[in-house]
Coordinates of C-alpha atoms and ligand atoms in Angstrom, one line a residue:
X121 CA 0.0 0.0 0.0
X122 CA 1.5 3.6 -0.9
X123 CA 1.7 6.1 2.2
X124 CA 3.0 9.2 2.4
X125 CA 6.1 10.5 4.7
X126 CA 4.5 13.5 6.8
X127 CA 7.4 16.0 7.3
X128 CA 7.6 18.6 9.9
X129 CA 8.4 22.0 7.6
X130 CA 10.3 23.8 10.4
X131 CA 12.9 21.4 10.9
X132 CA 12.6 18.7 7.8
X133 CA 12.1 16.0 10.4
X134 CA 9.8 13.0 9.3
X135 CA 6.9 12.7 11.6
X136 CA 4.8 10.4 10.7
X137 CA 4.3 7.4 7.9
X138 CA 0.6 7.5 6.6
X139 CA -1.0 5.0 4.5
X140 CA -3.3 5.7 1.3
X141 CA -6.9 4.9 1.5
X142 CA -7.1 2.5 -1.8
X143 CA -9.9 2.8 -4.1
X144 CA -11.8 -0.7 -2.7
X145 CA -11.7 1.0 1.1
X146 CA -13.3 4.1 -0.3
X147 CA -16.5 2.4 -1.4
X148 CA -16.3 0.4 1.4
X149 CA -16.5 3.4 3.8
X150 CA -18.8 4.9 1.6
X151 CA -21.1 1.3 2.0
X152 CA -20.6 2.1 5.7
X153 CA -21.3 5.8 5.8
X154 CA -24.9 4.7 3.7
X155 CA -25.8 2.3 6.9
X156 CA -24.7 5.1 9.8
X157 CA -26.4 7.9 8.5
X158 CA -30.0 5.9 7.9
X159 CA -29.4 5.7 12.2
X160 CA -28.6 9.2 12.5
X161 CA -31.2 10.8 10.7
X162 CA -34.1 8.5 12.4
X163 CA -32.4 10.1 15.5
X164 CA -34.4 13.2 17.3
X165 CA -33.0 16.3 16.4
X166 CA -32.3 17.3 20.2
X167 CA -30.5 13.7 19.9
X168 CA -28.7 14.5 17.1
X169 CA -27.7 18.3 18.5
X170 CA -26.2 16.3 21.9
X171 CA -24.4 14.0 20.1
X172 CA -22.7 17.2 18.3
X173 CA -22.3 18.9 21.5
X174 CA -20.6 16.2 23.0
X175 CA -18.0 16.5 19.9
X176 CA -17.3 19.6 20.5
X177 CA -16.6 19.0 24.3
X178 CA -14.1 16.6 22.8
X179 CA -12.3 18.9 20.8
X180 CA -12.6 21.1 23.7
X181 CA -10.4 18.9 25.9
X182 CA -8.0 18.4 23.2
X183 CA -7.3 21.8 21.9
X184 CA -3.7 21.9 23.2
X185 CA -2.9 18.1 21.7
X186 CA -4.7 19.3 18.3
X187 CA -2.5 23.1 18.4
X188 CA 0.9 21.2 19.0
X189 CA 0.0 18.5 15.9
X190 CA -0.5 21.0 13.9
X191 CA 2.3 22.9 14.8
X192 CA 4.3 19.9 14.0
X193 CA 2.2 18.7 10.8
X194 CA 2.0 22.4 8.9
X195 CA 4.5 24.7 11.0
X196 CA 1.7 27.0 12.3
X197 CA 2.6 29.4 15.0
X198 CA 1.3 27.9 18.2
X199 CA -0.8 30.9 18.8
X200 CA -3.0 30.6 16.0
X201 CA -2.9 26.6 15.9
X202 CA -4.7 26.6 19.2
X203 CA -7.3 29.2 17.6
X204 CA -7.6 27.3 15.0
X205 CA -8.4 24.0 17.4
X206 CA -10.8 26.1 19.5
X207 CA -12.3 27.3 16.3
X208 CA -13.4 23.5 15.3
X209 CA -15.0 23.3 18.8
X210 CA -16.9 26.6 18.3
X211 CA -17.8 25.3 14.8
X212 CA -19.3 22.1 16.3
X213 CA -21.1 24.2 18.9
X214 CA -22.6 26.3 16.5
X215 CA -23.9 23.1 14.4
X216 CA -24.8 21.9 17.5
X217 CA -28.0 24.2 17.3
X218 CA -29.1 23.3 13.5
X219 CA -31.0 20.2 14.1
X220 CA -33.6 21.8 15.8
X221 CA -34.0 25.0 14.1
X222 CA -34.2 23.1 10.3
X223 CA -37.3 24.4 10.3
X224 CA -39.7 24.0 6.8
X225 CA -42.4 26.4 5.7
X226 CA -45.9 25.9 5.6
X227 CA -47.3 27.6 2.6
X228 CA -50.8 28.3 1.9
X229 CA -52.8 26.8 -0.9
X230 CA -55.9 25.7 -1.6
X231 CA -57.9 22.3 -0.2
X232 CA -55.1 21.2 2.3
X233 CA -51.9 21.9 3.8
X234 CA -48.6 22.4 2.2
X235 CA -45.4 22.1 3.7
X236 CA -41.7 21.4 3.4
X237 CA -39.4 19.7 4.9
X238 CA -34.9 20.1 4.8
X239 CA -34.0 16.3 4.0
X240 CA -30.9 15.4 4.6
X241 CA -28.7 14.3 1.2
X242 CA -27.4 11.3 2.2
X243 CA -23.3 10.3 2.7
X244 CA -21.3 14.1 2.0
X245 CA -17.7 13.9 0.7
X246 CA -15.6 16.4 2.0
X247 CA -11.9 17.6 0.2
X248 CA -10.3 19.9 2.3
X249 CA -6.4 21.7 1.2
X250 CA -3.5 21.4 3.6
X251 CA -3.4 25.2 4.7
X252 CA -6.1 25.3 7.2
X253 CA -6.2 21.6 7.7
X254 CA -8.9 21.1 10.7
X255 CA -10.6 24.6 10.3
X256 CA -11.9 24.1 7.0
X257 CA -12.8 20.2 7.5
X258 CA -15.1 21.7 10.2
X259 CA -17.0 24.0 8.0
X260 CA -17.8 21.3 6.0
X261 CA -18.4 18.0 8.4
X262 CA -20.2 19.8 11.3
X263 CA -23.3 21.7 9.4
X264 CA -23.5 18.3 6.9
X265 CA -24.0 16.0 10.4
X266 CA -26.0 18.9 12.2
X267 CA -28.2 18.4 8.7
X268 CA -28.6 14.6 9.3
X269 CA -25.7 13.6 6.8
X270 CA -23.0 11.1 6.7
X271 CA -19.2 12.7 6.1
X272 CA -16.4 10.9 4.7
X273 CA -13.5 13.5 4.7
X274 CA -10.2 13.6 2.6
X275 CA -7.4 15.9 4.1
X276 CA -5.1 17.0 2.0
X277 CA -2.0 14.7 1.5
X278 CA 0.7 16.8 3.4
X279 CA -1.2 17.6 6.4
X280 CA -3.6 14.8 7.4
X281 CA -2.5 14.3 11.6
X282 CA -5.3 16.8 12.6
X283 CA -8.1 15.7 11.0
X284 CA -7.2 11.9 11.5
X285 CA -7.6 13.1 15.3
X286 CA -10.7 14.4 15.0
X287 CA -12.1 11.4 13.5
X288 CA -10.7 9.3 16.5
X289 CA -12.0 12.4 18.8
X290 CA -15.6 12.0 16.8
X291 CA -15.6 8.4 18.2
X292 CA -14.1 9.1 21.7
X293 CA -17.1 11.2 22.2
X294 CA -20.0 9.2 21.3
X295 CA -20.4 9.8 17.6
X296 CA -21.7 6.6 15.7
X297 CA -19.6 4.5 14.2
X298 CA -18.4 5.2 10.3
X299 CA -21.0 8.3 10.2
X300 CA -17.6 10.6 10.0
X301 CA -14.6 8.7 8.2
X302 CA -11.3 10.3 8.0
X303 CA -9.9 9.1 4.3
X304 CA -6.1 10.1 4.0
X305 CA -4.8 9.2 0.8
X306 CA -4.1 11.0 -3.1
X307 CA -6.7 13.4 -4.3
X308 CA -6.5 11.5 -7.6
X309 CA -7.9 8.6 -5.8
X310 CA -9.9 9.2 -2.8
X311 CA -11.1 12.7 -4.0
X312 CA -11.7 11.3 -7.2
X313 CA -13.7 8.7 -6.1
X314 CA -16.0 11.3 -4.3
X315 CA -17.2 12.7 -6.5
X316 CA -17.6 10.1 -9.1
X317 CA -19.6 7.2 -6.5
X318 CA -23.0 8.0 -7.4
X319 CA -24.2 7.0 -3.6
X320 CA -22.0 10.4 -2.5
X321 CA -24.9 12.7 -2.8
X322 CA -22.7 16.0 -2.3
X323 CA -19.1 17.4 -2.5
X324 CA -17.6 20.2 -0.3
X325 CA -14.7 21.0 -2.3
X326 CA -12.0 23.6 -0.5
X327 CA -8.8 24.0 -2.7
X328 CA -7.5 25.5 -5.9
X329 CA -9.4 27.0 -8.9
X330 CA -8.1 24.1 -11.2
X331 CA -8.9 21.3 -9.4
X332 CA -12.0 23.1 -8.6
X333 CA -12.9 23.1 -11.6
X334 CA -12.5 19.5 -13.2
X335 CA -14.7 18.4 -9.1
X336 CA -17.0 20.3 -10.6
X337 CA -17.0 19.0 -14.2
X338 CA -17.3 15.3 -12.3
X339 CA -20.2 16.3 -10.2
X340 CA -22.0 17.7 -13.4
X341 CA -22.1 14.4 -15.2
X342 CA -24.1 12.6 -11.9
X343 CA -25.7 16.3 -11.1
X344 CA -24.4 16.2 -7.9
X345 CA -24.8 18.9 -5.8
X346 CA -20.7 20.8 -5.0
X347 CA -19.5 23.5 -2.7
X348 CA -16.5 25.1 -4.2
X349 CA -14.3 27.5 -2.0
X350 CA -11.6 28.1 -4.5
X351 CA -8.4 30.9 -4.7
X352 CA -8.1 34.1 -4.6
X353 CA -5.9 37.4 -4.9
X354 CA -7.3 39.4 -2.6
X355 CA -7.2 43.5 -2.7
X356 CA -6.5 45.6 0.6
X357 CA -7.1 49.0 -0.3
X358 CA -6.0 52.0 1.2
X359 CA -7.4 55.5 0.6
X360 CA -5.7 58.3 1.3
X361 CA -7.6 60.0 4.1
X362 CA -7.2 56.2 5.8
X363 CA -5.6 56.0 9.3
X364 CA -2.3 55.1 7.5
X365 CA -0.6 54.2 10.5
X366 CA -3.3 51.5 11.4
X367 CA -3.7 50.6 7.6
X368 CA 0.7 49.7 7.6
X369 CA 0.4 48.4 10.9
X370 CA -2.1 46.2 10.2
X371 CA -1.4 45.0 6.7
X372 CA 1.6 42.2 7.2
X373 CA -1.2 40.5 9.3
X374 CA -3.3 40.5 6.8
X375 CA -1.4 38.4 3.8
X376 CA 1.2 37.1 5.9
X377 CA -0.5 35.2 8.3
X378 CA -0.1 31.6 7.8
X379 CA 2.8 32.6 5.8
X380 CA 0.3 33.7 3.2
X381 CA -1.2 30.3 2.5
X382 CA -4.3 32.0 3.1
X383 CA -7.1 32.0 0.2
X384 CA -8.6 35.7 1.8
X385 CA -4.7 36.8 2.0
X386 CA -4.7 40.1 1.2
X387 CA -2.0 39.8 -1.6
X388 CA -2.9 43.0 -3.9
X389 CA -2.5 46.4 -1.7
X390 CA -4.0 49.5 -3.3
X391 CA -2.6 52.5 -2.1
X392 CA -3.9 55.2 -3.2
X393 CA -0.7 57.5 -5.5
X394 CA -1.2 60.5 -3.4
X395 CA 0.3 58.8 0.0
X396 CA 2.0 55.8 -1.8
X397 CA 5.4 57.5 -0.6
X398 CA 4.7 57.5 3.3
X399 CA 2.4 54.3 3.2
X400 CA 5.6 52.7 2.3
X401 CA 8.0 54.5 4.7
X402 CA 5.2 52.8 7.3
X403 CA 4.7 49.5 6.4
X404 CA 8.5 48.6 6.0
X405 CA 9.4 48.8 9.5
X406 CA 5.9 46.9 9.9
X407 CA 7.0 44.2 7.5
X408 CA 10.7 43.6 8.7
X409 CA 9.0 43.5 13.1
X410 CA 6.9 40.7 11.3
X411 CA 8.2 37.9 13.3
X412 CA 9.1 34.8 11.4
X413 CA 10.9 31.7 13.3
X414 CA 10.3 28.6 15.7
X415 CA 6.5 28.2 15.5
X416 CA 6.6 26.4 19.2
X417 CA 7.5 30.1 20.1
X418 CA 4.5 31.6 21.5
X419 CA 5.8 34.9 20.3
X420 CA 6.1 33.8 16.5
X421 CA 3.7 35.3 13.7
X422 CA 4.6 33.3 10.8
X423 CA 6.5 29.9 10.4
X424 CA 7.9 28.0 7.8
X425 CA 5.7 27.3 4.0
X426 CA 4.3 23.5 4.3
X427 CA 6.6 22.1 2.0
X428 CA 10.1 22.2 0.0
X429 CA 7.7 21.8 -3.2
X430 CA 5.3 24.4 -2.5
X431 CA 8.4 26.7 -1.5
X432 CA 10.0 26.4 -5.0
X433 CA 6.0 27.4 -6.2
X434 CA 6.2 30.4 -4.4
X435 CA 10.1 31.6 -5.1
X436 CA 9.8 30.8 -9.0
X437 CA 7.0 33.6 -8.9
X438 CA 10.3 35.8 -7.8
X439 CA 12.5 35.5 -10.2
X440 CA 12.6 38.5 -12.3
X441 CA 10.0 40.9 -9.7
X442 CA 10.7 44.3 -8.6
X443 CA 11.4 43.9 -4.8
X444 CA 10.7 46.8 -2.6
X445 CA 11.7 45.5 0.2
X446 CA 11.8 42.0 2.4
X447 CA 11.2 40.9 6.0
X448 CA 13.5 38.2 7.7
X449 CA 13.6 34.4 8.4
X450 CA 15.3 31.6 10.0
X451 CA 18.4 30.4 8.1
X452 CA 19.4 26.1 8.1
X453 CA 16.6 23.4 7.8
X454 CA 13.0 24.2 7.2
X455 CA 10.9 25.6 4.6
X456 CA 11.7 29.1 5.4
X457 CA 11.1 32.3 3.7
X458 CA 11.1 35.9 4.5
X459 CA 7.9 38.2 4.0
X460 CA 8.6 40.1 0.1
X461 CA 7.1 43.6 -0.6
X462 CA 6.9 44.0 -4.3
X463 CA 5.9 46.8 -6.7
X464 CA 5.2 45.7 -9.5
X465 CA 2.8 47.0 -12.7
X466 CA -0.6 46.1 -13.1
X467 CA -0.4 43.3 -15.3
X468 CA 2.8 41.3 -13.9
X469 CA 2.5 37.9 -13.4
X470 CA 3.0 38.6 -9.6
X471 CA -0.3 41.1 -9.2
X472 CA -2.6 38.9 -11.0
X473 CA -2.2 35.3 -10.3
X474 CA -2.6 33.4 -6.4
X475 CA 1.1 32.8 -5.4
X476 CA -0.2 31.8 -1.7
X477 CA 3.1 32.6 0.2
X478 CA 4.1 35.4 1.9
X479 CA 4.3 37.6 -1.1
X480 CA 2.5 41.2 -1.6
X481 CA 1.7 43.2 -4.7
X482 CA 1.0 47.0 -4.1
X483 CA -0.3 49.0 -6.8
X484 CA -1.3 52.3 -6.8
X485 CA -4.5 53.9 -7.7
X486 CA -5.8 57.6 -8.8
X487 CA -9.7 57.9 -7.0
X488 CA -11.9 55.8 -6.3
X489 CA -13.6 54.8 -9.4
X490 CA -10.1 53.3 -10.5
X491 CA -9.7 51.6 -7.0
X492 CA -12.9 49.6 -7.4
X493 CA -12.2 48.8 -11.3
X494 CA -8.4 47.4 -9.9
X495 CA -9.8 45.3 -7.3
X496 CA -12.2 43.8 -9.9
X497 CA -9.8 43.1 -13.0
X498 CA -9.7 39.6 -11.1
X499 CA -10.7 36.6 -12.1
X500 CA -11.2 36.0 -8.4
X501 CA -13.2 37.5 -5.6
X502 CA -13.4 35.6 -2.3
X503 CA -11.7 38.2 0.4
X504 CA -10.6 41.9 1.0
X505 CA -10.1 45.3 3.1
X506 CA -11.3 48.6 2.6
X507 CA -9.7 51.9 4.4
X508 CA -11.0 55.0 4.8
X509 CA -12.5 57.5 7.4
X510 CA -15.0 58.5 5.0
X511 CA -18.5 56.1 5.8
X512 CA -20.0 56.9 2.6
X513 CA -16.9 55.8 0.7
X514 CA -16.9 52.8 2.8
X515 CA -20.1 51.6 2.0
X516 CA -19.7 52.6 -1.9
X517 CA -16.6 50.7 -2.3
X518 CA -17.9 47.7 -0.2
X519 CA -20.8 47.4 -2.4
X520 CA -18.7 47.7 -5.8
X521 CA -16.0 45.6 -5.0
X522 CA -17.2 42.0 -6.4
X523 CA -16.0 39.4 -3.0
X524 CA -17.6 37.8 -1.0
X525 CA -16.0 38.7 1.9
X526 CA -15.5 42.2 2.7
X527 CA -14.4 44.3 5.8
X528 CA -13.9 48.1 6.0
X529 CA -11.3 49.9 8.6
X530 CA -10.4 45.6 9.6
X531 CA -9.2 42.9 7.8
X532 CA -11.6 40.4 9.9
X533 CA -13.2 37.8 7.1
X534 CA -14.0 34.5 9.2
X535 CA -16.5 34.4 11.6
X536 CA -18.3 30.9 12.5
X537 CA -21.5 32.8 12.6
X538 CA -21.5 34.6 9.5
X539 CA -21.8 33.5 5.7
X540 CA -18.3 32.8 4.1
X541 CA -17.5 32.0 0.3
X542 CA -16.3 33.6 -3.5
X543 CA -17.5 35.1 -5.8
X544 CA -16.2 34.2 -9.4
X545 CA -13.6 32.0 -9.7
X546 CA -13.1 31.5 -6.3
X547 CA -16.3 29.4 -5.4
X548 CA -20.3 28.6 -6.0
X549 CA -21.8 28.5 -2.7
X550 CA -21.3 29.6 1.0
X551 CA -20.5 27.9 4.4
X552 CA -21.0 29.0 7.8
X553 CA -23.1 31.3 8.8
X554 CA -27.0 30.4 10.2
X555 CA -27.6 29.0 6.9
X556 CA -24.7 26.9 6.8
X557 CA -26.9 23.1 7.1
X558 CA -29.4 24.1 4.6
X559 CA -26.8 23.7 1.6
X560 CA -26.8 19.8 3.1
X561 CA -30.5 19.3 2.2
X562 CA -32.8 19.4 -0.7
X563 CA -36.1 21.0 0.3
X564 CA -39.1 18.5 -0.3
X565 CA -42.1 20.1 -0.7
X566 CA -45.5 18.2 0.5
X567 CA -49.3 18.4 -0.3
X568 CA -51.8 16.9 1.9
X569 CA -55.4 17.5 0.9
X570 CA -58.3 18.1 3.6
X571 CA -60.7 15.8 0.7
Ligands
NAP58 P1 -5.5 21.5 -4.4 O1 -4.2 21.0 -5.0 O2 -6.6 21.9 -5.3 O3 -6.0 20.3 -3.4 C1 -7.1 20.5 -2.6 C2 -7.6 19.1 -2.2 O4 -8.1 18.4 -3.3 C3 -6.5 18.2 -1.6 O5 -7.1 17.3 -0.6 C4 -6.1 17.3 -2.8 O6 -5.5 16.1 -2.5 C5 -7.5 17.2 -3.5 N1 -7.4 16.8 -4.9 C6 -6.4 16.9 -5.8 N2 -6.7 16.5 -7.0 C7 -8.0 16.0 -6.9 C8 -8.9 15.5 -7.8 N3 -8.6 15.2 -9.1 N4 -10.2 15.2 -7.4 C9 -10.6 15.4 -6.1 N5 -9.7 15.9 -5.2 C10 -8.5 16.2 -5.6 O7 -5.3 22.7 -3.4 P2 -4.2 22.9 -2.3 O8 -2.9 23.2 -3.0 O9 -4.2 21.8 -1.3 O10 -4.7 24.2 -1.5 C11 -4.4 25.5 -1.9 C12 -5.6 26.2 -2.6 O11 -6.7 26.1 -1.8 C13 -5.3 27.6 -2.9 O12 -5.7 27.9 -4.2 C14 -6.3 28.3 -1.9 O13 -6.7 29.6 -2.3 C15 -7.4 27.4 -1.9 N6 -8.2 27.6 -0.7 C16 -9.4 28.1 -0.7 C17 -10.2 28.4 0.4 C18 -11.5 29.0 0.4 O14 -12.2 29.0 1.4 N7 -11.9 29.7 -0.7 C19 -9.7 28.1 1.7 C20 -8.4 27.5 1.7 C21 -7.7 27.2 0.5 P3 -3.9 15.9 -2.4 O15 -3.5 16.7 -1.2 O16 -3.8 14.5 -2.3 O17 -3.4 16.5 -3.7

C-alpha cells in the first residue's frame, strides 16, 4: 500500500508514515457511511444536537494536543494553531443548534396543507487543502452532520494528523460508528472517487481554482450537488484619508499570516498614488518587526511554508520581480522564507495570479472609481479590506468591490456565525453562517389534501 512521509516544515524532520486509503476502502467506507447515516437521521434532532455537542466538548479537551499536531504537521505558529483547534470546537457548537432550528415552511394553498421539509442528502464527501487543515474540515463535516448527513473527509495529503484526530475524537465522544470517516490518501484517488460514487450525494470542495474546476465538471455528469471555496488574490485598499498608521500596521497580518497560505490573504495592496510615498516608509518597519521563526515560540507570527515543493512554487514567482523591500527568516533546515514587498505593474505575473506565500503586490490607484475597477480586474473575488475615514466611501466601495468577503477599517473575514465563500472564480456556494446546514439538504415540498 503507498503512504505518504508526513514531514515537519520547520525542521525537515519525518513525523509520521501514513498510509493511502485505496480505491476498494473508499467504497467500502462509503457502503458504511450509507448504513450510519440511515441511524442518525431516524435520531431526534435534540439527539442529534447532543451527540454534536458532545464532539465539541471533545475537541474542547483536546485543543492543546490538536494546536501542537498541527504545529508539527504544517508549522503554524502555536498561537493561531490553538485558535484554530478552538475554532473546530466553536464550529461544532454552533452546528450543534441546527437540528432543531431546520425548520420548513408551511405555505398556503388551496384544499389542504402544504409544507416542506430540509431532507438530509445522504453520505457528504468532503476535500479539504493542507493550509487550514482542521478549520476548514469543520466547516464542512459539522453543518452536513447537524443536517442529518453522513461525512467521509479527505485531508489534504501533506497535512492529514489533525483531521485523523478528529475522527478518533468524533468516536471518543460518542459519535456513531463510520457516520464521520477520516480518508487520507491522493486526491487523484480518494477525491476522485468522491465525487464520481453515485451514492456520495454531495461534494464540499476547498482547494485550488483548477482542481475546482474539473470536481466540478465530475459532479456535473451525476448532477451532484458541490460546494467550491476556491483561490483568490485578494485586494487591501488604502485611501488616502485612511488611518495610514493602522492601515501599515495592520497590513503584514493580513497576507502574511499563515505565511500567506491564506485564500482571503490580502496579496494586492492599493494604495492610493497621493500617499504611496509614506504608506511605504510605514509598512516597511511593519513588514521587517513581522516575526518569522520557531512556531513552538508563542511569540512567533509566521513559520515555515508547508513544504520544500510548494516553497519552490512560491520563489519561482520571484525571479525576475521588482522587490521593494523584504522581511527576515530563520536560516538552516525548514521551509523558510522571508515576507517580500513588491511593486510591480498592473499586469505582472506577480499582481494577478494566487502565489499563496508570503508575497505582496501593491499597486497604486488615482480615486476611487479606478480603486474599485483594480480590485475587480480579477478573475477571483473571495476576500478583502477597505480603508478610509469617509462612511459613505466605505459603503460605496464595499458594495462595488465584487468578494464575498469584505471588511472596511479591519481585515476580519471569518467568523463561524456569518456567511463565508467567492464570488467568481473563487467558489459557488457559502459555508457558515446560520444557513450553513441548509446547503446539506434538498427541500421536499409536501401536499396533503383536507378531501
Ligand atoms: P488543491 O491542490 O486543489 O488540493 C485540494 C484538495 O483536493 C486536496 O485534498 C487534494 O488532494 C485534493 N485533490 C487533488 N486532486 C483532486 C482530484 N482530481 N479530485 C478530487 N480531489 C483532488 O489545493 P491545495 O494546494 O491543497 O490548497 C491551496 C488552494 O486552496 C489555494 O488555491 C487556496 O486559495 C485554496 N483555498 C481556498 C479556500 C476558500 O475557502 N476559498 C480556503 C483554503 C484554501 P492531495 O493533497 O492528495 O493532492
Amino acid at each position: 500500500m503507498s503512504s505518504t512521509t508526513v514531514i515537519n516544515p520547520a525542521d525537515e524532520s519525518v513525523i509520521a508514515e501514513v498510509p493511502h486509503t485505496p480505491l476498494e476502502a473508499v467504497d467500502e467506507a462509503v457502503a458504511r457511511a450509507i448504513i450510519a447515516q440511515r441511524s442518525w437521521a431516524a435520531l431526534a434532532p435534540a439527539d442529534r444536537a447532543r451527540a454534536l455537542r458532545r464532539f465539541a466538548e471533545t475537541v474542547d479537551g483536546a485543543v492543546e494536543e490538536l494546536a501542537a499536531l498541527e504545529v508539527q504537521n504544517s508549522g503554524h505558529p502555536i498561537g493561531s494553531a490553538r485558535w484554530e483547534a478552538g475554532h473546530v470546537r466553536d464550529v461544532l457548537n454552533f452546528a450543534s443548534g441546527m437540528p432543531e432550528r431546520l425548520n420548513g415552511a408551511q405555505i398556503p394553498v388551496a384544499g389542504g396543507i402544504d409544507v416542506t421539509f430540509h431532507e438530509p442528502l445522504g453520505v457528504v464527501g468532503v476535500i479539504v487543502p493542507w493550509n487550514f487543515p482542521m478549520t476548514i474540515a469543520s466547516w464542512g463535516f459539522a453543518p452536513a452532520l447537524a443536517a442529518g448527513n453522513a461525512v467521509l473527509l479527505k485531508p489534504a495529503d501533506w497535512t492529514p494528523l489533525t483531521a485523523m484526530r478528529l475522527g478518533e475524537l468524533a468516536l471518543e465522544s460518542g459519535l456513531p460508528e463510520h457516520l464521520f470517516q477520516v480518508l487520507p490518501g491522493r486526491g487523484s484517488v480518494v477525491g476522485e472517487r468522491f465525487v464520481t460514487h453515485p451514492e456520495v450525494r454531495k461534494i464540499v470542495f476547498t482547494g485550488s481554482t483548477e482542481v475546482g474546476k474539473r470536481v466540478a465538471a465530475g459532479c456535473a455528469e451525476q448532477v451532484k450537488p458541490v460546494t467550491l471555496e476556491l483561490g483568490g488574490k485578494s485586494a487591501n485598499i488604502v485611501f488616502a484619508d485612511a488611518d495610514l498608521e493602522k492601515a501599515a500596521s495592520t497590513a503584514p497580518g493580513s497576507v502574511f499570516d499563515n505565511a500567506g497560505q491564506d485564500c482571503c490573504a490580502r496579496s494586492r495592496l492599493l494604495v492610493e498614488r497621493s500617499v504611496l510615498e509614506r504608506f511605504l516608509e510605514l509598512l516597511e518597519p511593519a513588514v521587517q518587526a513581522w516575526k518569522v521563526g520557531d512556531p513552538a515560540d508563542e511569540t512567533t507570527e509566521m513559520g515555515p511554508l508547508v513544504s520544500a515543493a510548494h516553497r519552490d512554487s512560491v520563489l519561482g514567482f520571484l525571479d525576475d520581480a521588482p522587490v521593494a523591500f523584504r522581511g527576515t527568516a530563520p536560516d538552516g533546515a525548514g521551509y523558510w522564507m522571508a515576507p517580500t514587498v513588491l511593486l510591480p505593474s498592473r499586469d505582472d505575473r506577480v499582481a494577478t495570479e494566487e502565489i499563496f506565500g508570503p508575497v505582496v503586490s501593491v499597486l497604486p490607484f488615482d480615486d476611487e472609481a479606478d480603486a474599485i475597477a483594480l480590485a475587480n480586474s480579477s478573475i477571483y473575488g473571495l476576500s478583502g479590506s477597505i480603508w478610509t475615514r469617509d462612511l459613505g466611501r466605505g459603503i460605496r466601495v464595499a458594495r462595488g468591490v465584487e468578494s464575498g468577503n469584505l471588511s472596511v477599517n479591519s481585515h476580519s473575514s471569518v467568523r463561524y456565525t456569518t456567511p463565508f465563500g467567492g464570488m467568481k472564480q473563487s467558489g459557488l456556494g457559502r459555508e457558515l453562517g446560520p444557513d450553513a446546514a441548509l446547503p446539506f439538504t434538498e427541500t421536499k415540498n409536501v401536499f396533503f389534501s383536507q378531501e
